[in-house]
Amino acid sequence: MNACTITDVQRIDFAEGIDDSIDEHVLTCDQCQAFLAELWEGQLEHDLSEPVMRVVGLEEFVIAVIKEGGGILARIGEALRVYGMGEEDK
């Protein structure tokens, strides 16, 4: 087994969703898995609940905006279909 070259800062960035460049490594590395398990169990001094909830809240907001925007575009499309582009028939 090779020594892991990933730093704790990289692992924390991975856990917070900031760094996804080490995904494949973390998946197969026992040391990274153990660190993350300890981190997520709350045994380290870093509290990830606030950053995780912030990302989840932002994701929910973006989904709501996209849904509302899609609804508005659908209504505009329907209005254009029904009323046309405002050009008079010649």
GROMACS .gro file of N, CA and C in nm:
model
  270
    1MET      N    1   0.084  -0.119   0.000
    1MET     CA    2   0.000   0.000   0.000
    1MET      C    3   0.088   0.124   0.000
    2ASN      N    4   0.059   0.218  -0.090
    2ASN     CA    5   0.135   0.341  -0.100
    2ASN      C    6   0.086   0.444   0.002
    3ALA      N    7   0.177   0.531   0.041
    3ALA     CA    8   0.139   0.638   0.133
    3ALA      C    9   0.052   0.739   0.059
    4CYS      N   10  -0.050   0.786   0.125
    4CYS     CA   11  -0.141   0.884   0.065
    4CYS      C   12  -0.073   1.020   0.062
    5THR      N   13  -0.084   1.087  -0.053
    5THR     CA   14  -0.021   1.219  -0.068
    5THR      C   15  -0.121   1.333  -0.061
    6ILE      N   16  -0.247   1.301  -0.033
    6ILE     CA   17  -0.352   1.403  -0.022
    6ILE      C   18  -0.341   1.469   0.115
    7THR      N   19  -0.348   1.602   0.117
    7THR     CA   20  -0.337   1.674   0.244
    7THR      C   21  -0.474   1.682   0.313
    8ASP      N   22  -0.470   1.713   0.442
    8ASP     CA   23  -0.595   1.729   0.516
    8ASP      C   24  -0.679   1.844   0.460
    9VAL      N   25  -0.613   1.949   0.415
    9VAL     CA   26  -0.684   2.064   0.357
    9VAL      C   27  -0.758   2.020   0.231
   10GLN      N   28  -0.693   1.939   0.147
   10GLN     CA   29  -0.759   1.888   0.026
   10GLN      C   30  -0.879   1.800   0.063
   11ARG      N   31  -0.862   1.719   0.167
   11ARG     CA   32  -0.972   1.632   0.210
   11ARG      C   33  -1.090   1.714   0.261
   12ILE      N   34  -1.061   1.820   0.336
   12ILE     CA   35  -1.168   1.906   0.387
   12ILE      C   36  -1.236   1.978   0.270
   13ASP      N   37  -1.156   2.027   0.174
   13ASP     CA   38  -1.214   2.090   0.055
   13ASP      C   39  -1.302   1.991  -0.021
   14PHE      N   40  -1.258   1.867  -0.029
   14PHE     CA   41  -1.339   1.762  -0.093
   14PHE      C   42  -1.470   1.744  -0.018
   15ALA      N   43  -1.462   1.736   0.115
   15ALA     CA   44  -1.581   1.715   0.197
   15ALA      C   45  -1.679   1.832   0.185
   16GLU      N   46  -1.627   1.952   0.167
   16GLU     CA   47  -1.711   2.071   0.154
   16GLU      C   48  -1.759   2.092   0.010
   17GLY      N   49  -1.713   2.007  -0.082
   17GLY     CA   50  -1.755   2.018  -0.222
   17GLY      C   51  -1.678   2.121  -0.301
   18ILE      N   52  -1.568   2.170  -0.247
   18ILE     CA   53  -1.489   2.272  -0.315
   18ILE      C   54  -1.395   2.210  -0.418
   19ASP      N   55  -1.340   2.092  -0.386
   19ASP     CA   56  -1.240   2.027  -0.472
   19ASP      C   57  -1.291   1.890  -0.513
   20ASP      N   58  -1.322   1.875  -0.641
   20ASP     CA   59  -1.366   1.744  -0.688
   20ASP      C   60  -1.258   1.674  -0.771
   21SER      N   61  -1.138   1.729  -0.770
   21SER     CA   62  -1.029   1.672  -0.851
   21SER      C   63  -0.973   1.543  -0.790
   22ILE      N   64  -1.007   1.515  -0.665
   22ILE     CA   65  -0.952   1.395  -0.600
   22ILE      C   66  -1.059   1.288  -0.578
   23ASP      N   67  -1.173   1.299  -0.645
   23ASP     CA   68  -1.284   1.205  -0.626
   23ASP      C   69  -1.240   1.059  -0.639
   24GLU      N   70  -1.175   1.026  -0.749
   24GLU     CA   71  -1.136   0.887  -0.773
   24GLU      C   72  -1.037   0.838  -0.668
   25HIS      N   73  -0.944   0.923  -0.629
   25HIS     CA   74  -0.846   0.885  -0.527
   25HIS      C   75  -0.916   0.855  -0.394
   26VAL      N   76  -1.002   0.945  -0.353
   26VAL     CA   77  -1.071   0.931  -0.224
   26VAL      C   78  -1.154   0.803  -0.221
   27LEU      N   79  -1.212   0.769  -0.334
   27LEU     CA   80  -1.296   0.650  -0.343
   27LEU      C   81  -1.218   0.522  -0.310
   28THR      N   82  -1.090   0.518  -0.344
   28THR     CA   83  -1.012   0.396  -0.326
   28THR      C   84  -0.907   0.404  -0.215
   29CYS      N   85  -0.894   0.517  -0.149
   29CYS     CA   86  -0.789   0.536  -0.049
   29CYS      C   87  -0.843   0.513   0.092
   30ASP      N   88  -0.786   0.416   0.160
   30ASP     CA   89  -0.828   0.385   0.297
   30ASP      C   90  -0.800   0.501   0.393
   31GLN      N   91  -0.686   0.570   0.374
   31GLN     CA   92  -0.652   0.681   0.462
   31GLN      C   93  -0.751   0.797   0.445
   32CYS      N   94  -0.786   0.828   0.321
   32CYS     CA   95  -0.883   0.936   0.296
   32CYS      C   96  -1.020   0.898   0.351
   33GLN      N   97  -1.061   0.773   0.331
   33GLN     CA   98  -1.190   0.727   0.381
   33GLN      C   99  -1.195   0.736   0.534
   34ALA      N  100  -1.087   0.696   0.600
   34ALA     CA  101  -1.082   0.703   0.746
   34ALA      C  102  -1.088   0.848   0.794
   35PHE      N  103  -1.014   0.937   0.727
   35PHE     CA  104  -1.016   1.079   0.764
   35PHE      C  105  -1.156   1.136   0.750
   36LEU      N  106  -1.221   1.108   0.636
   36LEU     CA  107  -1.354   1.162   0.612
   36LEU      C  108  -1.456   1.105   0.709
   37ALA      N  109  -1.442   0.976   0.742
   37ALA     CA  110  -1.534   0.916   0.839
   37ALA      C  111  -1.520   0.985   0.974
   38GLU      N  112  -1.397   1.012   1.012
   38GLU     CA  113  -1.372   1.082   1.139
   38GLU      C  114  -1.425   1.225   1.133
   39LEU      N  115  -1.404   1.289   1.021
   39LEU     CA  116  -1.451   1.427   1.003
   39LEU      C  117  -1.603   1.432   1.012
   40TRP      N  118  -1.671   1.341   0.943
   40TRP     CA  119  -1.816   1.343   0.939
   40TRP      C  120  -1.879   1.294   1.068
   41GLU      N  121  -1.802   1.222   1.149
   41GLU     CA  122  -1.853   1.180   1.280
   41GLU      C  123  -1.837   1.290   1.383
   42GLY      N  124  -1.775   1.399   1.346
   42GLY     CA  125  -1.760   1.512   1.437
   42GLY      C  126  -1.644   1.500   1.533
   43GLN      N  127  -1.550   1.412   1.505
   43GLN     CA  128  -1.438   1.393   1.596
   43GLN      C  129  -1.324   1.490   1.570
   44LEU      N  130  -1.328   1.564   1.462
   44LEU     CA  131  -1.227   1.665   1.435
   44LEU      C  132  -1.283   1.802   1.475
   45GLU      N  133  -1.200   1.900   1.478
   45GLU     CA  134  -1.242   2.032   1.521
   45GLU      C  135  -1.318   2.110   1.414
   46HIS      N  136  -1.327   2.058   1.294
   46HIS     CA  137  -1.397   2.127   1.185
   46HIS      C  138  -1.544   2.089   1.184
   47ASP      N  139  -1.632   2.189   1.184
   47ASP     CA  140  -1.775   2.165   1.178
   47ASP      C  141  -1.822   2.192   1.034
   48LEU      N  142  -1.867   2.087   0.967
   48LEU     CA  143  -1.908   2.102   0.828
   48LEU      C  144  -2.057   2.130   0.812
   49SER      N  145  -2.132   2.132   0.920
   49SER     CA  146  -2.277   2.147   0.906
   49SER      C  147  -2.315   2.280   0.841
   50GLU      N  148  -2.250   2.388   0.876
   50GLU     CA  149  -2.285   2.518   0.819
   50GLU      C  150  -2.254   2.524   0.669
   51PRO      N  151  -2.132   2.485   0.624
   51PRO     CA  152  -2.106   2.490   0.480
   51PRO      C  153  -2.196   2.395   0.401
   52VAL      N  154  -2.224   2.279   0.456
   52VAL     CA  155  -2.310   2.183   0.386
   52VAL      C  156  -2.451   2.238   0.374
   53MET      N  157  -2.504   2.295   0.481
   53MET     CA  158  -2.639   2.351   0.477
   53MET      C  159  -2.646   2.471   0.383
   54ARG      N  160  -2.539   2.549   0.376
   54ARG     CA  161  -2.535   2.663   0.285
   54ARG      C  162  -2.543   2.615   0.140
   55VAL      N  163  -2.469   2.510   0.107
   55VAL     CA  164  -2.472   2.455  -0.029
   55VAL      C  165  -2.609   2.397  -0.060
   56VAL      N  166  -2.667   2.325   0.035
   56VAL     CA  167  -2.799   2.266   0.015
   56VAL      C  168  -2.903   2.376  -0.006
   57GLY      N  169  -2.896   2.480   0.075
   57GLY     CA  170  -2.990   2.592   0.062
   57GLY      C  171  -2.975   2.662  -0.073
   58LEU      N  172  -2.853   2.682  -0.118
   58LEU     CA  173  -2.828   2.744  -0.248
   58LEU      C  174  -2.883   2.656  -0.359
   59GLU      N  175  -2.862   2.526  -0.349
   59GLU     CA  176  -2.912   2.434  -0.451
   59GLU      C  177  -3.064   2.439  -0.458
   60GLU      N  178  -3.131   2.441  -0.344
   60GLU     CA  179  -3.277   2.449  -0.342
   60GLU      C  180  -3.325   2.581  -0.403
   61PHE      N  181  -3.256   2.690  -0.374
   61PHE     CA  182  -3.290   2.820  -0.431
   61PHE      C  183  -3.277   2.819  -0.583
   62VAL      N  184  -3.166   2.765  -0.632
   62VAL     CA  185  -3.142   2.761  -0.777
   62VAL      C  186  -3.249   2.676  -0.846
   63ILE      N  187  -3.285   2.564  -0.786
   63ILE     CA  188  -3.390   2.478  -0.843
   63ILE      C  189  -3.523   2.554  -0.849
   64ALA      N  190  -3.556   2.626  -0.743
   64ALA     CA  191  -3.681   2.703  -0.741
   64ALA      C  192  -3.680   2.812  -0.848
   65VAL      N  193  -3.568   2.879  -0.866
   65VAL     CA  194  -3.557   2.984  -0.968
   65VAL      C  195  -3.573   2.924  -1.107
   66ILE      N  196  -3.509   2.810  -1.131
   66ILE     CA  197  -3.519   2.746  -1.262
   66ILE      C  198  -3.664   2.704  -1.290
   67LYS      N  199  -3.730   2.648  -1.189
   67LYS     CA  200  -3.870   2.608  -1.208
   67LYS      C  201  -3.957   2.729  -1.239
   68GLU      N  202  -3.940   2.836  -1.165
   68GLU     CA  203  -4.020   2.957  -1.188
   68GLU      C  204  -3.990   3.016  -1.325
   69GLY      N  205  -3.862   3.020  -1.362
   69GLY     CA  206  -3.824   3.071  -1.494
   69GLY      C  207  -3.883   2.987  -1.605
   70GLY      N  208  -3.884   2.855  -1.589
   70GLY     CA  209  -3.944   2.767  -1.688
   70GLY      C  210  -4.092   2.791  -1.700
   71GLY      N  211  -4.159   2.814  -1.589
   71GLY     CA  212  -4.303   2.844  -1.591
   71GLY      C  213  -4.332   2.974  -1.664
   72ILE      N  214  -4.250   3.074  -1.640
   72ILE     CA  215  -4.268   3.203  -1.707
   72ILE      C  216  -4.245   3.189  -1.857
   73LEU      N  217  -4.141   3.117  -1.896
   73LEU     CA  218  -4.114   3.097  -2.038
   73LEU      C  219  -4.227   3.020  -2.105
   74ALA      N  220  -4.283   2.922  -2.035
   74ALA     CA  221  -4.396   2.847  -2.091
   74ALA      C  222  -4.515   2.938  -2.114
   75ARG      N  223  -4.542   3.028  -2.019
   75ARG     CA  224  -4.655   3.120  -2.035
   75ARG      C  225  -4.630   3.219  -2.147
   76ILE      N  226  -4.506   3.267  -2.161
   76ILE     CA  227  -4.473   3.358  -2.271
   76ILE      C  228  -4.491   3.285  -2.404
   77GLY      N  229  -4.444   3.163  -2.412
   77GLY     CA  230  -4.459   3.084  -2.535
   77GLY      C  231  -4.605   3.063  -2.571
   78GLU      N  232  -4.687   3.032  -2.472
   78GLU     CA  233  -4.831   3.014  -2.496
   78GLU      C  234  -4.895   3.145  -2.543
   79ALA      N  235  -4.856   3.256  -2.482
   79ALA     CA  236  -4.912   3.385  -2.523
   79ALA      C  237  -4.871   3.417  -2.666
   80LEU      N  238  -4.747   3.388  -2.703
   80LEU     CA  239  -4.704   3.413  -2.840
   80LEU      C  240  -4.780   3.324  -2.938
   81ARG      N  241  -4.806   3.202  -2.897
   81ARG     CA  242  -4.881   3.111  -2.983
   81ARG      C  243  -5.024   3.160  -3.004
   82VAL      N  244  -5.086   3.204  -2.895
   82VAL     CA  245  -5.225   3.248  -2.903
   82VAL      C  246  -5.238   3.384  -2.970
   83TYR      N  247  -5.155   3.479  -2.932
   83TYR     CA  248  -5.171   3.616  -2.978
   83TYR      C  249  -5.076   3.654  -3.092
   84GLY      N  250  -4.980   3.570  -3.122
   84GLY     CA  251  -4.886   3.600  -3.229
   84GLY      C  252  -4.780   3.698  -3.184
   85MET      N  253  -4.701   3.741  -3.279
   85MET     CA  254  -4.588   3.830  -3.250
   85MET      C  255  -4.626   3.978  -3.260
   86GLY      N  256  -4.754   4.007  -3.275
   86GLY     CA  257  -4.799   4.146  -3.285
   86GLY      C  258  -4.795   4.200  -3.427
   87GLU      N  259  -4.758   4.117  -3.522
   87GLU     CA  260  -4.755   4.158  -3.661
   87GLU      C  261  -4.896   4.142  -3.719
   88GLU      N  262  -4.937   4.241  -3.792
   88GLU     CA  263  -5.070   4.234  -3.853
   88GLU      C  264  -5.063   4.146  -3.977
   89ASP      N  265  -5.172   4.075  -4.003
   89ASP     CA  266  -5.179   3.993  -4.124
   89ASP      C  267  -5.186   4.083  -4.246
   90LYS      N  268  -5.116   4.049  -4.348
   90LYS     CA  269  -5.114   4.131  -4.470
   90LYS      C  270  -5.186   4.061  -4.580
   0.00000   0.00000   0.00000
